[in-house]
mmCIF file of C-alpha atoms in Angstrom:
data_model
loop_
_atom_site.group_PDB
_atom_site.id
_atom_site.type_symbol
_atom_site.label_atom_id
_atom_site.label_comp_id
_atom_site.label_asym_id
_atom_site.label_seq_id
_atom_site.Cartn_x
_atom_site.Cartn_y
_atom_site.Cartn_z
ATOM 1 C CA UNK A 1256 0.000 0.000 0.000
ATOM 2 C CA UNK A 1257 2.635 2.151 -0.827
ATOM 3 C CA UNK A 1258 2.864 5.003 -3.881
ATOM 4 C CA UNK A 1259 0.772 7.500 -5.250
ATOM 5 C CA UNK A 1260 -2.512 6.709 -7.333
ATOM 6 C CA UNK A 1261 -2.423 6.689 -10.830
ATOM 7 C CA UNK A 1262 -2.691 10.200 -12.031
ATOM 8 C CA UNK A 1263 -1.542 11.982 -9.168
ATOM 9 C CA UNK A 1264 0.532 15.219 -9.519
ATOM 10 C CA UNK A 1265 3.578 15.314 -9.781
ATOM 11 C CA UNK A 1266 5.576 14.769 -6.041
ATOM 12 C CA UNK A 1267 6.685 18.357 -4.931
ATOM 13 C CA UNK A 1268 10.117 19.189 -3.300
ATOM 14 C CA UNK A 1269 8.672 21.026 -0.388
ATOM 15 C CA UNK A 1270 10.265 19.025 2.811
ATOM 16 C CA UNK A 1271 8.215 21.089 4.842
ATOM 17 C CA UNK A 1272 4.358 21.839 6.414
ATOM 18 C CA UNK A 1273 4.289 25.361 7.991
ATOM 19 C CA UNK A 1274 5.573 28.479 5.738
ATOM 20 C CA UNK A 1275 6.400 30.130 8.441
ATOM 21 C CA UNK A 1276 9.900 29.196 10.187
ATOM 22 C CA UNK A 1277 9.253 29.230 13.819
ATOM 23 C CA UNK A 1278 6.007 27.580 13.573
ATOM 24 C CA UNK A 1279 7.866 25.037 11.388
ATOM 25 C CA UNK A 1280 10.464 24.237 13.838
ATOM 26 C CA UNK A 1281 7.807 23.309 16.768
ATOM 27 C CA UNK A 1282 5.644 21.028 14.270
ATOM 28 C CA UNK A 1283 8.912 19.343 13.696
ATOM 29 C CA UNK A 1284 9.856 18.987 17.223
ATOM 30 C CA UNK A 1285 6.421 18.676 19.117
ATOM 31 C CA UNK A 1286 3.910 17.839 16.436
ATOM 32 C CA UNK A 1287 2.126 20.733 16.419
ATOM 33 C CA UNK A 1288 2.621 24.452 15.686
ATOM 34 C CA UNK A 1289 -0.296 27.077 16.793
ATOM 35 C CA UNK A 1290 -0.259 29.751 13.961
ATOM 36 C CA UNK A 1291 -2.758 33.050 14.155
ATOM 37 C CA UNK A 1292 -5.285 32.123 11.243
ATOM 38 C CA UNK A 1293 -8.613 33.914 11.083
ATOM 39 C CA UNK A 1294 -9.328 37.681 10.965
ATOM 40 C CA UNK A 1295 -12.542 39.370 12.099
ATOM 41 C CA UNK A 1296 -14.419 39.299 9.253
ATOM 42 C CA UNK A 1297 -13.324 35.280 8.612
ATOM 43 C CA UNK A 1298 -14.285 34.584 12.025
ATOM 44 C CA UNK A 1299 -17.844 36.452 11.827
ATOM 45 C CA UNK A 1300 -18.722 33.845 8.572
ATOM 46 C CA UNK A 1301 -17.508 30.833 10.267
ATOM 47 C CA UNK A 1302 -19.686 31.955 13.114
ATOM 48 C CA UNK A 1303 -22.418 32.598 10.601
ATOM 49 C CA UNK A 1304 -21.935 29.252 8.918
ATOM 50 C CA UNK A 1305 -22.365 27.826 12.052
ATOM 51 C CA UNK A 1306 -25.632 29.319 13.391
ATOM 52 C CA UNK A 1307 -27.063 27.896 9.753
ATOM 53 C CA UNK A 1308 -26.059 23.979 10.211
ATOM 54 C CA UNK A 1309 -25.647 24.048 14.600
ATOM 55 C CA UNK A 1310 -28.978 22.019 14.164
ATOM 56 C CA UNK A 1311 -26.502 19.330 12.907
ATOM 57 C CA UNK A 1312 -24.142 19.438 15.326
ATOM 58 C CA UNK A 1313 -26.675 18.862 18.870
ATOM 59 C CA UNK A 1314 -25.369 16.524 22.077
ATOM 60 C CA UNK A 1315 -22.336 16.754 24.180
ATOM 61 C CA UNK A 1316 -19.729 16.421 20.665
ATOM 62 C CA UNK A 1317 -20.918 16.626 17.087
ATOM 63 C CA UNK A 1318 -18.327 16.410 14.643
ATOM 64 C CA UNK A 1319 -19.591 17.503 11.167
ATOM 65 C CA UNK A 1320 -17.385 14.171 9.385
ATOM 66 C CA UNK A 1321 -20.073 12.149 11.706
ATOM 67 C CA UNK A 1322 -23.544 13.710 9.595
ATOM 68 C CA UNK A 1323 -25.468 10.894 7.947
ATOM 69 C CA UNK A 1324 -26.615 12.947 5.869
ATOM 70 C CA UNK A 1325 -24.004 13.455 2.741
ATOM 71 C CA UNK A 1326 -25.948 16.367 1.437
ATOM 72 C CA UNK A 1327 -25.923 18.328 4.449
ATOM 73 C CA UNK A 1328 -22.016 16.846 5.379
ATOM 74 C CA UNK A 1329 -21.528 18.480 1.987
ATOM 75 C CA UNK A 1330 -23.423 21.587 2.535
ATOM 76 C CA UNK A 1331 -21.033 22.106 6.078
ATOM 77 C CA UNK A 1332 -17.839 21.647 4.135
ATOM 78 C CA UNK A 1333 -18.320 23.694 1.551
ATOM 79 C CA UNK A 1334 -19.152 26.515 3.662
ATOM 80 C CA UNK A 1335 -16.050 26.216 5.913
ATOM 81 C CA UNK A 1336 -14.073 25.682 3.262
ATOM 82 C CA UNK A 1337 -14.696 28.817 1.522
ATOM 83 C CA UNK A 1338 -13.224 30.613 4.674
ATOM 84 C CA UNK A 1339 -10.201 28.270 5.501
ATOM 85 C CA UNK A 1340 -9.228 27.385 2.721
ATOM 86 C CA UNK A 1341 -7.521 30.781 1.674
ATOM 87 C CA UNK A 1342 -6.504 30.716 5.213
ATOM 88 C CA UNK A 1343 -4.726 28.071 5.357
ATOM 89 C CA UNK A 1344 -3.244 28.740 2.070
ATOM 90 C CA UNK A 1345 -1.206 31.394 4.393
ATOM 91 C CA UNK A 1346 0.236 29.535 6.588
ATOM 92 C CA UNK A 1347 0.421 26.009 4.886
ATOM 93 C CA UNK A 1348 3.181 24.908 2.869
ATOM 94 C CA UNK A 1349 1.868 23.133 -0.189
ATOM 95 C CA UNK A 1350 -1.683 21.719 1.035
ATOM 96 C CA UNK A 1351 -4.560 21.159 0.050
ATOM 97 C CA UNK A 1352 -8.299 21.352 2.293
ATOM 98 C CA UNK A 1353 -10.540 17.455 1.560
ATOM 99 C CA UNK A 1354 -12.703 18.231 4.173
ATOM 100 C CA UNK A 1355 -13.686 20.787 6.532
ATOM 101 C CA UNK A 1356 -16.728 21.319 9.213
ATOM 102 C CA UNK A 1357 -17.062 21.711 12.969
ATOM 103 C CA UNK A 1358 -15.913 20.304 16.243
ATOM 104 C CA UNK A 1359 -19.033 20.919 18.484
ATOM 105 C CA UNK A 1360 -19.213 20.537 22.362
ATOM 106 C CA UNK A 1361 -22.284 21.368 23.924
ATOM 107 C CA UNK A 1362 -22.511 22.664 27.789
ATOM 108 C CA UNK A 1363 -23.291 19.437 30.235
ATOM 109 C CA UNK A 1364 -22.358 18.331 33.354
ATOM 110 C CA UNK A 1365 -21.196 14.679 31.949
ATOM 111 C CA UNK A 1366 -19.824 13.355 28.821
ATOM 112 C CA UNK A 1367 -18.637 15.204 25.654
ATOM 113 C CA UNK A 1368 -15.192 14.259 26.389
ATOM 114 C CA UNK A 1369 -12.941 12.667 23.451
ATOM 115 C CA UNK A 1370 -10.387 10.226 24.291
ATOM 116 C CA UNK A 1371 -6.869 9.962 23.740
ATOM 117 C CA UNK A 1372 -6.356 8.712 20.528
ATOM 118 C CA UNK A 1373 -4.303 9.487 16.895
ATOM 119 C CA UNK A 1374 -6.564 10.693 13.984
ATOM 120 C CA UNK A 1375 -7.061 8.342 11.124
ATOM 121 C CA UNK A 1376 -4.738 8.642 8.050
ATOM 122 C CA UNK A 1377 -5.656 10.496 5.158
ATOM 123 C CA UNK A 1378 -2.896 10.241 2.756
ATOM 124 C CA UNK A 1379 0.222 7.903 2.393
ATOM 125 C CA UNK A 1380 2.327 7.475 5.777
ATOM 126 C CA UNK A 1381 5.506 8.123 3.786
ATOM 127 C CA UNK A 1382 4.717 11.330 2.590
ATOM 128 C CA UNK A 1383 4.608 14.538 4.578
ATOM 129 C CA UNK A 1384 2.239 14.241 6.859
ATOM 130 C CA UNK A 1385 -1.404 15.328 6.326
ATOM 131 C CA UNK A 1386 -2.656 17.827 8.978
ATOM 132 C CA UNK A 1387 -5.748 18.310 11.154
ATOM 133 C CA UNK A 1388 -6.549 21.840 11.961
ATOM 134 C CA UNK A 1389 -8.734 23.364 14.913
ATOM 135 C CA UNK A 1390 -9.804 26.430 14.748
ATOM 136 C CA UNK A 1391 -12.026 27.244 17.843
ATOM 137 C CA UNK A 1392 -14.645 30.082 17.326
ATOM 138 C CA UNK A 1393 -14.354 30.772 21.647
ATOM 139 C CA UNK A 1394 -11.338 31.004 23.542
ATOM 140 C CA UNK A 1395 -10.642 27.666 24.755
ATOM 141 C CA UNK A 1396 -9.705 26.451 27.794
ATOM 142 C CA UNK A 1397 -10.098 23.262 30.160
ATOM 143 C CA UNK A 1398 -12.882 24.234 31.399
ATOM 144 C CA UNK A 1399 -14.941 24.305 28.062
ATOM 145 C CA UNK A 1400 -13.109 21.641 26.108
ATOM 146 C CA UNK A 1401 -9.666 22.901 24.759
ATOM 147 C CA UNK A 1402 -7.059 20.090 22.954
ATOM 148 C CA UNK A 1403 -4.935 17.894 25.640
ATOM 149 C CA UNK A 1404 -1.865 16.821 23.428
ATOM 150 C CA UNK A 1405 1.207 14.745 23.850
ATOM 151 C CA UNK A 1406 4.323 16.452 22.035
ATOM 152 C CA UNK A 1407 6.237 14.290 20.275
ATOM 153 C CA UNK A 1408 4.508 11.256 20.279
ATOM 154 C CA UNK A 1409 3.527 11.856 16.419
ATOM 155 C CA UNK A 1410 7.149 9.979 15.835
ATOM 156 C CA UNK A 1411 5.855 6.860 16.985
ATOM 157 C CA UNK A 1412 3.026 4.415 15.491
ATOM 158 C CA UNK A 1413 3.418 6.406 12.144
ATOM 159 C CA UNK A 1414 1.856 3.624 9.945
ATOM 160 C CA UNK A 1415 -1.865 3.664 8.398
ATOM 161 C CA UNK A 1416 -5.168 3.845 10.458
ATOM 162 C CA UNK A 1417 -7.947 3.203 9.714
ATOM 163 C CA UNK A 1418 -11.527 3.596 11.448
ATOM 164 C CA UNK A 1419 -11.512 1.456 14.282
ATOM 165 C CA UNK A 1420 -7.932 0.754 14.414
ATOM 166 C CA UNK A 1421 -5.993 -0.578 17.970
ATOM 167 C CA UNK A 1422 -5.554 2.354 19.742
ATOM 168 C CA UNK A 1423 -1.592 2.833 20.231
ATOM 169 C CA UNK A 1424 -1.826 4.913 23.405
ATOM 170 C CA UNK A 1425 -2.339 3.992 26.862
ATOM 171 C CA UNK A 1426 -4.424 6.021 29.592
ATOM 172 C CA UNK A 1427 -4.602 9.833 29.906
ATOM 173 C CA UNK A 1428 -3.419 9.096 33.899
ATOM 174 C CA UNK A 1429 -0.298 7.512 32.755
ATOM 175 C CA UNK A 1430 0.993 10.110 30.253
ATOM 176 C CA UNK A 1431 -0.254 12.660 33.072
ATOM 177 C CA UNK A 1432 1.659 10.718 35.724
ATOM 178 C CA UNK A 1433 4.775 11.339 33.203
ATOM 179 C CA UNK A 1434 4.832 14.552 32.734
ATOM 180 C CA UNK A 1435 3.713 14.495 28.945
ATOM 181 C CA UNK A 1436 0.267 16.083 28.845
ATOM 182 C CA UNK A 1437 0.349 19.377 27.521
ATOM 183 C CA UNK A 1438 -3.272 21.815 27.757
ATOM 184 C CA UNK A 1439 -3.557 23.961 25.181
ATOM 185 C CA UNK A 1440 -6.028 27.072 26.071
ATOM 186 C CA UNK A 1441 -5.881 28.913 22.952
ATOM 187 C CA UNK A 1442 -7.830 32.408 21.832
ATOM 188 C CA UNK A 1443 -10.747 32.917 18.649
ATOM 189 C CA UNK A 1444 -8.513 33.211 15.807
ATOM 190 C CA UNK A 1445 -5.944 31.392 16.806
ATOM 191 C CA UNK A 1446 -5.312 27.678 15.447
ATOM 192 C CA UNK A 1447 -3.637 24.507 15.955
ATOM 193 C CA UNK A 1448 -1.930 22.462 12.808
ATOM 194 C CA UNK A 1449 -1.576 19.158 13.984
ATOM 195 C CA UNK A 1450 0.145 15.878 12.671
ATOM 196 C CA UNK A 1451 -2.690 13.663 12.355
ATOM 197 C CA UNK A 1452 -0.283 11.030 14.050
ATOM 198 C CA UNK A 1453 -0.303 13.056 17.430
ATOM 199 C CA UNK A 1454 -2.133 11.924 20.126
ATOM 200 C CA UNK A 1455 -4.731 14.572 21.476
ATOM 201 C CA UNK A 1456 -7.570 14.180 23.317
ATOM 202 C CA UNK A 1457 -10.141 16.868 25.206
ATOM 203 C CA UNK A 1458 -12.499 17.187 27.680
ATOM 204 C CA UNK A 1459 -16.114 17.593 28.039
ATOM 205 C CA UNK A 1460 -17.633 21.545 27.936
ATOM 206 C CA UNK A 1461 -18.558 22.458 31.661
ATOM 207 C CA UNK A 1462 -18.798 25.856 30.306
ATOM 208 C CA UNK A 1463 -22.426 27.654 30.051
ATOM 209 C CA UNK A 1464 -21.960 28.242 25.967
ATOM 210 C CA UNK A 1465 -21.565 26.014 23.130
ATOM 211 C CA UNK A 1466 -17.870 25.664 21.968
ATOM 212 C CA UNK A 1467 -17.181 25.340 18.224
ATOM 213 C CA UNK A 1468 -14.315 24.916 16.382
ATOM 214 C CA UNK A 1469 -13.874 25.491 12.607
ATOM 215 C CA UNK A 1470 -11.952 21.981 11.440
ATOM 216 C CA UNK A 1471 -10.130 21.209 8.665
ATOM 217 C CA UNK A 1472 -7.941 17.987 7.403
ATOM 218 C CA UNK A 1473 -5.326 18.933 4.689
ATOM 219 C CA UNK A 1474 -2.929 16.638 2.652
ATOM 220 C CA UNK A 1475 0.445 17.600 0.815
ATOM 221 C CA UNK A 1476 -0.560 18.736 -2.408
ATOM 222 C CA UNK A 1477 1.708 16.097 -3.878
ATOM 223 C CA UNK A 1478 0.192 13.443 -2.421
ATOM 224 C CA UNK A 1479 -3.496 11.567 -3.602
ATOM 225 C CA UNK A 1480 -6.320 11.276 -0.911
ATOM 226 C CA UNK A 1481 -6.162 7.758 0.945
ATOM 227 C CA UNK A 1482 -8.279 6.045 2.791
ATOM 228 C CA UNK A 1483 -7.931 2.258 5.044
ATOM 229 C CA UNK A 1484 -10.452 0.064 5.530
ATOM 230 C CA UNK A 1485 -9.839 -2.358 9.107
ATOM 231 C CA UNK A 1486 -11.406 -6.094 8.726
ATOM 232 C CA UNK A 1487 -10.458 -9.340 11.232
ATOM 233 C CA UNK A 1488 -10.628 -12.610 8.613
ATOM 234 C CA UNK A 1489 -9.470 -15.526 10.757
ATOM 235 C CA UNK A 1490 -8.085 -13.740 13.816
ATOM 236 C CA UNK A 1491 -6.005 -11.421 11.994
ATOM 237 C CA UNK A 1492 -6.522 -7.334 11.430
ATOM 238 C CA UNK A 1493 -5.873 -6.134 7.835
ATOM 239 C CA UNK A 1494 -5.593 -2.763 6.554
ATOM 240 C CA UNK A 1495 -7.019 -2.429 3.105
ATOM 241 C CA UNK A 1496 -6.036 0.856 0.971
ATOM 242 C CA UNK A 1497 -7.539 3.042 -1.156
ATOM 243 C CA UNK A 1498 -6.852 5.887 -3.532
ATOM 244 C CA UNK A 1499 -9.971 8.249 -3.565
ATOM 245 C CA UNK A 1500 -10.851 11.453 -5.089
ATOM 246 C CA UNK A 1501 -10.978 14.632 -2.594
ATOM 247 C CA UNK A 1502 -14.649 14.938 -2.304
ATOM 248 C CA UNK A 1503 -14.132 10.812 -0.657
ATOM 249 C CA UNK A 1504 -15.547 12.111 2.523
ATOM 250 C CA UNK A 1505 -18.306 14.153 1.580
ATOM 251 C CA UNK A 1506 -20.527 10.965 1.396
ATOM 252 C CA UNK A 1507 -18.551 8.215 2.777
ATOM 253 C CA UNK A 1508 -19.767 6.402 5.992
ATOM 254 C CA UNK A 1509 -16.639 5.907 7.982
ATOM 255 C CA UNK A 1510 -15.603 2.486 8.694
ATOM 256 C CA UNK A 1511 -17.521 0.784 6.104
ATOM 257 C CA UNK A 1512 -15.368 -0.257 2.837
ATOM 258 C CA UNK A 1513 -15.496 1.997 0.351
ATOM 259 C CA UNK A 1514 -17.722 1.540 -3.360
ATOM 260 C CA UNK A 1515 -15.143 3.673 -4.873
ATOM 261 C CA UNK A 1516 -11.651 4.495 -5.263
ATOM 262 C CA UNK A 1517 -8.490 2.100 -6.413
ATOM 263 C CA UNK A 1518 -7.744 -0.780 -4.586
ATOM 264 C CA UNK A 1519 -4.033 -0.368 -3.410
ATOM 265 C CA UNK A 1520 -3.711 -3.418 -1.627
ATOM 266 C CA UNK A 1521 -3.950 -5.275 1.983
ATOM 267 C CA UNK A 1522 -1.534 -6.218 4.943
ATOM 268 C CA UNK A 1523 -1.576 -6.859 7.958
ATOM 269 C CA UNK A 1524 -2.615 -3.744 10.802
ATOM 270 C CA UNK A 1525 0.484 -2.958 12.478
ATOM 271 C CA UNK A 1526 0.066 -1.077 15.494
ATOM 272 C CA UNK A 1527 3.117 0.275 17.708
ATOM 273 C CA UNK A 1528 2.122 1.186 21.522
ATOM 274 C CA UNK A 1529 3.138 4.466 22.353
ATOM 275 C CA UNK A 1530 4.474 4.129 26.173
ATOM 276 C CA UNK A 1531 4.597 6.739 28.259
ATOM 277 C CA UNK A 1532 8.398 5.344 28.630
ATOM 278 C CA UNK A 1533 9.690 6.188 25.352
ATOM 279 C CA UNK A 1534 8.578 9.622 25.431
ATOM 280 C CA UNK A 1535 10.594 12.716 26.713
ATOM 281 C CA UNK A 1536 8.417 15.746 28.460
ATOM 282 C CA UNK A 1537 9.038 18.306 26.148
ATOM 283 C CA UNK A 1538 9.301 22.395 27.539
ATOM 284 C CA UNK A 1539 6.183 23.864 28.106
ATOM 285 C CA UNK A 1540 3.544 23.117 30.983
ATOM 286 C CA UNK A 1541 2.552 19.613 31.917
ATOM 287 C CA UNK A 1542 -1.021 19.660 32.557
ATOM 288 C CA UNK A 1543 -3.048 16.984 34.862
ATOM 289 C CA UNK A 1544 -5.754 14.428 33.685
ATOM 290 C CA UNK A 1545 -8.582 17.291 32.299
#
């Protein structure tokens, strides 16, 4: 499953994901790089975009990937795209937006919280990596649901995922009790670039307000759109790969295989734990279990 589809563009020589050198330099190092994104005026139309679809995005998380409906999935993305997309052609070194939406938590007093976990791969693991971006529309904090991340573990278990994949990490309280967990309160305008290989996690909004985040995953412009499909025949977990055309996840139900794209080929789902052991605490605040 390795290569680029048939008809893919040429492979660029850009080496790296941020344009801008300092933000560069702490993707490389930590995985992540927050870069000021949205203006004003981009943040009042995301805001607007989201009053017209919040009916879609109700409970304690909503993430617009997650609609049933591919028409109104569609309808989300297109809208959020318009504003981030010449976004994040400022700050982005050769990338391209497949699909964009919202990250929704609303106020309760229980649940909403996302687990620790690596985001699902979206283009080749050999490649640069592709890149989830979170936008939130609020400041952010613990209290209403901000990103928990580990720095640095986006060097480890860099193979493909797929929906429902082994998880490679281990508890929140054991990267906590090492000194790895890193809260990241963040301002409206501000955004995080993330390798999709980092684990992150958040916790549930104990706020009074909804808290929305403008998302967006983005692959190397080189690089076709992928997608993995996990299966157990006999015992055994198999990845299964696809090439697939960049509007792939405007309809697709995630997990199920795919009635489109090129086959790439299967093999077996590797999965490499990422112990709280192998990890150094890199500078910055360590935060406790959110």
């Amino acid at each position: 499953m390795t290569g680029a589809p048939a008809g893919s563009p040429p492979r660029a020589a850009a080496t790296v994901t941020l344009s801008d050198a300092r933000a560069e330099a702490d993707f490389a190092r930590d995985g992540y790089a927050v870069v000021g994104l949205l203006s004003p005026a981009e943040l009042d139309r995301l805001q607007a975009a989201f009053a017209q679809h919040a009916v879609l995005h109700e409970g304690p998380f909503a993430a617009s990937l997650l609609i049933p409906d591919a028409a109104a999935r569609g309808a989300v993305h297109h809208a959020v795209q318009a504003v981030l997309a010449p976004a994040l052609a400022r700050v982005l070194a050769g990338y391209r937006s497949v699909f964009c939406g919202f990250a929704v938590k609303a106020p309760c007093t229980d649940g909403g919280e996302m687990p620790l976990h690596q985001d699902i791969s979206f283009s080749r693991p050999e490649g640069r990596p592709a890149v989830s971006v979170w936008a939130p529309l609020v400041d952010v904090s613990g209290l209403n649901g901000c990103l928990v991340l580990v720095p640095g573990s986006h060097r480890v278990n860099t193979g493909a995922r797929a929906p429902g994949s082994t998880p490679a990490a281990d508890s929140l309280q054991a990267y906590a009790q090492a000194g790895l967990l890193r809260e990241l309160p963040m301002r409206r305008g501000e955004a995080v670039v993330m390798d999709q290989r980092l684990l992150h996690a958040s916790p549930g909004n104990r706020s009074q307000a909804v808290r929305a985040v403008a998302t967006a995953v983005a692959v190397p412009a080189e690089e076709g759109l992928r997608y993995y499909h996990r299966s157990v025949v006999d015992g055994v977990a198999l990845l299964e790969g696809f090439a697939v055309e960049d509007d792939f996840h405007l309809g697709h139900p995630l997990g199920s295989r795919p009635a489109r794209g090129t086959r790439l080929g299967v093999a077996p789902e590797r999965v490499d734990f990422i112990h709280p052991r192998t990890l150094a605490p890199r500078p910055g605040p360590a935060c406790a279990v959110p």
